[in-house]
Short mmCIF file of C-alpha atoms in Angstrom, two decimals:
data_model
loop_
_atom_site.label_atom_id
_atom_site.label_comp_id
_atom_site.label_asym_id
_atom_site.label_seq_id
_atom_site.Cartn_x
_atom_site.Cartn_y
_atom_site.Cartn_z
CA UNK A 1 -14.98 -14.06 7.81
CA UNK A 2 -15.14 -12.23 11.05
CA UNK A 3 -11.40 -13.53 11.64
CA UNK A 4 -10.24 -12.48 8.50
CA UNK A 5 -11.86 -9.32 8.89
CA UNK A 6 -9.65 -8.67 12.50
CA UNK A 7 -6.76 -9.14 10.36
CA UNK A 8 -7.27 -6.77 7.79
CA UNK A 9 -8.47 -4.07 10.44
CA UNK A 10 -5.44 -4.67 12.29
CA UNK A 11 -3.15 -3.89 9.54
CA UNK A 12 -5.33 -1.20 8.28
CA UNK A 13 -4.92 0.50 11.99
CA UNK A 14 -0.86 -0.08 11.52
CA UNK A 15 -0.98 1.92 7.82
CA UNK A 16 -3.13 4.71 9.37
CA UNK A 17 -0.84 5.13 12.01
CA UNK A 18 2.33 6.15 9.12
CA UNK A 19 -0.45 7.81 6.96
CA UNK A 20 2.50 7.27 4.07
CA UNK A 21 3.01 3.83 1.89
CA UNK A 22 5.82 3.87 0.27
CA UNK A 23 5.59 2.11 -2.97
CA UNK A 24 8.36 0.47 -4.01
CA UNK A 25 9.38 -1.32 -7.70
CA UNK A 26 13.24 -2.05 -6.78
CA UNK A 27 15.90 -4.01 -9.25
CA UNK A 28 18.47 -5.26 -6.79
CA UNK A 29 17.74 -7.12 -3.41
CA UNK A 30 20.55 -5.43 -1.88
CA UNK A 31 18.82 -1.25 -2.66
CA UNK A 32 15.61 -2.76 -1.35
CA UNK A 33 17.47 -3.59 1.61
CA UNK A 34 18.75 -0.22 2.31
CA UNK A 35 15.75 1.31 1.13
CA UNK A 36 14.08 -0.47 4.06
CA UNK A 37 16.27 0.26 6.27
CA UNK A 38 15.98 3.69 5.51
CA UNK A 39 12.28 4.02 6.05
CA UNK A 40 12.92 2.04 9.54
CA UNK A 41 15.54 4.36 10.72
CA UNK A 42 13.35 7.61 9.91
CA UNK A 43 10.56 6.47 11.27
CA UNK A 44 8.55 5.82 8.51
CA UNK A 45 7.37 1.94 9.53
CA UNK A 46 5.91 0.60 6.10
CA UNK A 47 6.90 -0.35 2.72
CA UNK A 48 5.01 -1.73 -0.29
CA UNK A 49 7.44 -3.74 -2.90
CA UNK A 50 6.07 -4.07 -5.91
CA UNK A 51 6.31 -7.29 -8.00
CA UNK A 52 7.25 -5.45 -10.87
CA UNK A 53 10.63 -6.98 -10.39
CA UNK A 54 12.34 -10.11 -9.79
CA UNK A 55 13.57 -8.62 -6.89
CA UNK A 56 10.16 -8.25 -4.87
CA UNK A 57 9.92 -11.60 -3.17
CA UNK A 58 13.52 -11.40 -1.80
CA UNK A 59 13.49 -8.27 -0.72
CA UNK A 60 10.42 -9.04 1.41
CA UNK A 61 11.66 -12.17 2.88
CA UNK A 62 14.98 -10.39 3.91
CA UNK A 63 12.95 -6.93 5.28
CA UNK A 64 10.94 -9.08 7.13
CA UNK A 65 13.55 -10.82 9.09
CA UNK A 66 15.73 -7.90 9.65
CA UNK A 67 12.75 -5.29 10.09
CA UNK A 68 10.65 -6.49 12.46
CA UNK A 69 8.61 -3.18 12.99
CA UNK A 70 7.78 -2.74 9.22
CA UNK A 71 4.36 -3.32 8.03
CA UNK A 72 5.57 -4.89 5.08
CA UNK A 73 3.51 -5.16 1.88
CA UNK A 74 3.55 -6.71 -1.49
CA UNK A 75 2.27 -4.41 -4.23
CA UNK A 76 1.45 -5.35 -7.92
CA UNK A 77 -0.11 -8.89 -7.27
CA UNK A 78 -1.79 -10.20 -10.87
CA UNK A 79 -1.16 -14.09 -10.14
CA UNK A 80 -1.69 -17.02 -7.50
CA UNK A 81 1.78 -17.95 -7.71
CA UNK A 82 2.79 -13.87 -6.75
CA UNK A 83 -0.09 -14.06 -4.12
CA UNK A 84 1.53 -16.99 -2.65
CA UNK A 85 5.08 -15.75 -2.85
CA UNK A 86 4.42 -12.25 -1.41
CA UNK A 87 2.94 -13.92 2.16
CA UNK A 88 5.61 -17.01 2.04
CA UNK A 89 8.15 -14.37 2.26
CA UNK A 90 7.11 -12.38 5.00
CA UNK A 91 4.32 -10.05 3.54
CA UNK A 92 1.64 -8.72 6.08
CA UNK A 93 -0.59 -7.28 3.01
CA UNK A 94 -1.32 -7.08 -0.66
CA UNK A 95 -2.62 -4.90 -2.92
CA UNK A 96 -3.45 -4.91 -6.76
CA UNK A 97 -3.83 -1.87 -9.05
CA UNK A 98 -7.22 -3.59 -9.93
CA UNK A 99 -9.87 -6.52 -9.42
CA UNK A 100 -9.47 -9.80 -10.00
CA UNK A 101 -11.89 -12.22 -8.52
CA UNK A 102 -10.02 -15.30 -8.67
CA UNK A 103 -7.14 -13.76 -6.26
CA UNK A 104 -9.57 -11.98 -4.50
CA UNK A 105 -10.97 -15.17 -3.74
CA UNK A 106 -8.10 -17.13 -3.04
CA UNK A 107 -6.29 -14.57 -0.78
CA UNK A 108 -9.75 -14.80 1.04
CA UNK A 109 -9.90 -18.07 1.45
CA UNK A 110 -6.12 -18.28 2.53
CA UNK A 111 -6.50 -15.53 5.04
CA UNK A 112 -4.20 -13.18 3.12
CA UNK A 113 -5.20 -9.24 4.43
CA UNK A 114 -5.72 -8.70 0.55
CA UNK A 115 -6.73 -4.95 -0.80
CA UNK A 116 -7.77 -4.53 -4.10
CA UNK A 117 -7.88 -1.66 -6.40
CA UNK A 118 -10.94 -0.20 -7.98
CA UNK A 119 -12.16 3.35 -10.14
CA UNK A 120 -15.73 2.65 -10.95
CA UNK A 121 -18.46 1.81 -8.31
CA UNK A 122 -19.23 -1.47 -9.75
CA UNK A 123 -15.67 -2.73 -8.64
CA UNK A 124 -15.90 -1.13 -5.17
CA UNK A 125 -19.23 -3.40 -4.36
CA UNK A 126 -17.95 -6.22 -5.49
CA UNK A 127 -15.06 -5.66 -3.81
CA UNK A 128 -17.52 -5.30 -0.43
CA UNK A 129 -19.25 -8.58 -1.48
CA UNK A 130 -16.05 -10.53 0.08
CA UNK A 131 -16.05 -8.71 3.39
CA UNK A 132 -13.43 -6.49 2.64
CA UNK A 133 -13.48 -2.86 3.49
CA UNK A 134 -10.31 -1.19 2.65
CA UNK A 135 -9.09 -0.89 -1.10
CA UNK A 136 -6.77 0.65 -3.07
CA UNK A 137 -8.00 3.56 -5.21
CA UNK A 138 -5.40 3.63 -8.87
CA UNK A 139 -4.78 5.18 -10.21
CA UNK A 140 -5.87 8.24 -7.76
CA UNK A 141 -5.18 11.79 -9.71
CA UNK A 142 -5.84 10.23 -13.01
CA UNK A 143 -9.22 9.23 -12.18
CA UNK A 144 -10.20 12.38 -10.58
CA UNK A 145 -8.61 12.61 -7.23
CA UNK A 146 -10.21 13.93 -4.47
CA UNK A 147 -13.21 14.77 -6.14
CA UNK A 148 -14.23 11.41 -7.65
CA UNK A 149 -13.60 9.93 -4.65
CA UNK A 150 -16.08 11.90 -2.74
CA UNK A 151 -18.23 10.92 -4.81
CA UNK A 152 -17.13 7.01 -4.54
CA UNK A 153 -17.18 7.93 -0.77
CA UNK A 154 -20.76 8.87 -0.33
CA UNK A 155 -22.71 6.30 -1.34
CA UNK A 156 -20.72 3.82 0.87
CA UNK A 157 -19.42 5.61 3.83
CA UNK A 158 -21.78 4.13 5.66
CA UNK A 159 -20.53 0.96 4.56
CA UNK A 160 -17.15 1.27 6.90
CA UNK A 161 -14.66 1.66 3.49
CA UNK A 162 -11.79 2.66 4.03
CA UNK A 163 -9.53 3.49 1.05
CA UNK A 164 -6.10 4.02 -0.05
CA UNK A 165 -5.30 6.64 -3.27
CA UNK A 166 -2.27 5.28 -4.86
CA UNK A 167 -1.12 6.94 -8.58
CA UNK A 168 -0.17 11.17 -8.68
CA UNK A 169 -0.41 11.23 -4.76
CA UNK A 170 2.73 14.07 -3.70
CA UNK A 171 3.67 16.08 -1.23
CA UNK A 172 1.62 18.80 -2.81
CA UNK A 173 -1.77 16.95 -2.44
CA UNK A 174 -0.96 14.22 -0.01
CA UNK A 175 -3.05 16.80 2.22
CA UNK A 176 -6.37 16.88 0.80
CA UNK A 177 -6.12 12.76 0.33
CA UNK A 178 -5.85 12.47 4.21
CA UNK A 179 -8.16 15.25 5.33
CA UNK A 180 -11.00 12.66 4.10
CA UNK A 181 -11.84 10.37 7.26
CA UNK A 182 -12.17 7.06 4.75
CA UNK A 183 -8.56 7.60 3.98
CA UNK A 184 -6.28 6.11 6.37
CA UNK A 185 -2.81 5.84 3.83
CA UNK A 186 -1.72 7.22 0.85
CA UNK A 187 0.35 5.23 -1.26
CA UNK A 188 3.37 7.38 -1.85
CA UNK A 189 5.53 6.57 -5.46
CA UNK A 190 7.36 9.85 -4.52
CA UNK A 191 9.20 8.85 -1.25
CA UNK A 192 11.49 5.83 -3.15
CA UNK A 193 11.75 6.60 -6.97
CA UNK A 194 13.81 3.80 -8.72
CA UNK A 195 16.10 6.17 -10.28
CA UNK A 196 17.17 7.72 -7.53
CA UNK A 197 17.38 4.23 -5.59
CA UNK A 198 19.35 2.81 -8.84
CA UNK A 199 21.60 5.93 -8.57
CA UNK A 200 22.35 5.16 -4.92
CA UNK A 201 20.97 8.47 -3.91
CA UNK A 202 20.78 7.47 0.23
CA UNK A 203 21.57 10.93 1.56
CA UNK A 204 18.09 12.28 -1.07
CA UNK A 205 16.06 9.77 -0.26
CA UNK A 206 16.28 10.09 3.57
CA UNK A 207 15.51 13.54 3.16
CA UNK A 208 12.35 12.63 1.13
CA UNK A 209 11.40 10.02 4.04
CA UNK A 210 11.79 12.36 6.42
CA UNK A 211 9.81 15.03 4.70
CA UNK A 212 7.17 12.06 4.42
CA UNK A 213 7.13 11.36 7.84
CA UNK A 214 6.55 15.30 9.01
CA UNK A 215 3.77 16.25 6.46
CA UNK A 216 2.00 13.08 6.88
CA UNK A 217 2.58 13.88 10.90
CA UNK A 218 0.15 17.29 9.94
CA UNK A 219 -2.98 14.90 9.40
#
């Protein structure tokens, strides 16, 4: 357990150092290419591709060969066989909009740095039952924001969580999500929207990743 804890801190210390997680639900393995290599060239070192498409597993297996320096994530993980997939490609994390114990279990006992996603207290201590500390807080705005999760956050700081808000997180309250010490990352659904990535909108979205990269730069 101790290992498996080192891993997840490690790549808990790599998200905290872009503050911004771009999360990612991408068609064609080709855009999620060039959306990666967007984020690498502006600085912005980490990705989360969503399994929502077919395209997920490729586009982490080809990211994580030709971007190195990426801390590359899989997001959306509801099955084994997607658990597996995401780290056979390349995939340095996982997260899951919610808790489920039998992948919880299995990414545990595979070594897998696995974060789940919680909204009630209940789910955050079991969540702490198998040595994990940092989770995935979905949907964020919807369940409260920054207020419920002070309240999540004081019962357990002394716990060493450490949380990521994912779901209504922007540029207009990505702010007040990182002034909270328990929050190294912010998932970010703003940075590579699929329409503008379907629309080949390059020239936008490096602007937006750039933006990212000198707000989060603030905190």
């Amino acid at each position: 357990m101790n290992d498996y804890k080192k891993k997840c801190d490690t790549v808990v210390e790599a998200l905290a150092k872009v503050k911004v997680v771009p999360v990612l639900a991408i068609e064609k393995v080709e855009d999620g290419i060039k959306m990666c290599e967007i984020l690498n060239d502006c600085g912005l070192k980490a990705a989360e591709i969503t399994f929502r498409t077919k395209a997920a597993e490729g586009i982490i297996k080809e990211a994580a060969i030709r971007f190195p320096e990426l801390v590359l994530g899989a997001g959306t993980i509801l099955t084994l066989d997607e658990l597996h997939r995401a780290f056979n490609a390349g995939a340095q994390f996982a997260v899951a909009p919610g808790l489920n114990p039998v992948i919880v279990d299995e990414a545990v006992k595979s070594d897998y740095p696995f974060f789940p996603g919680f909204c009630t207290p209940s789910e955050l201590e079991q969540i702490m039952q198998y040595g994990i500390r940092m989770m995935k807080f979905f949907p964020a705005e919807a369940m409260g924001g920054t207020k419920m999760l002070a309240n999540f956050i004081g019962p357990y700081k002394h716990m060493g969580i450490k949380i990521m808000p994912t779901g209504g997180v922007n540029t207009a309250n990505l702010g007040d999500y990182l002034s909270i010490p328990q929050v190294p990352c912010a998932g970010g659904t703003w940075v590579g929207k699929a329409a503008d990535i379907e629309a080949g909108e390059w020239d936008k979205i490096a602007g937006i990743v750039k933006d990212a990269v000198t707000l989060a730069a603030k905190y």
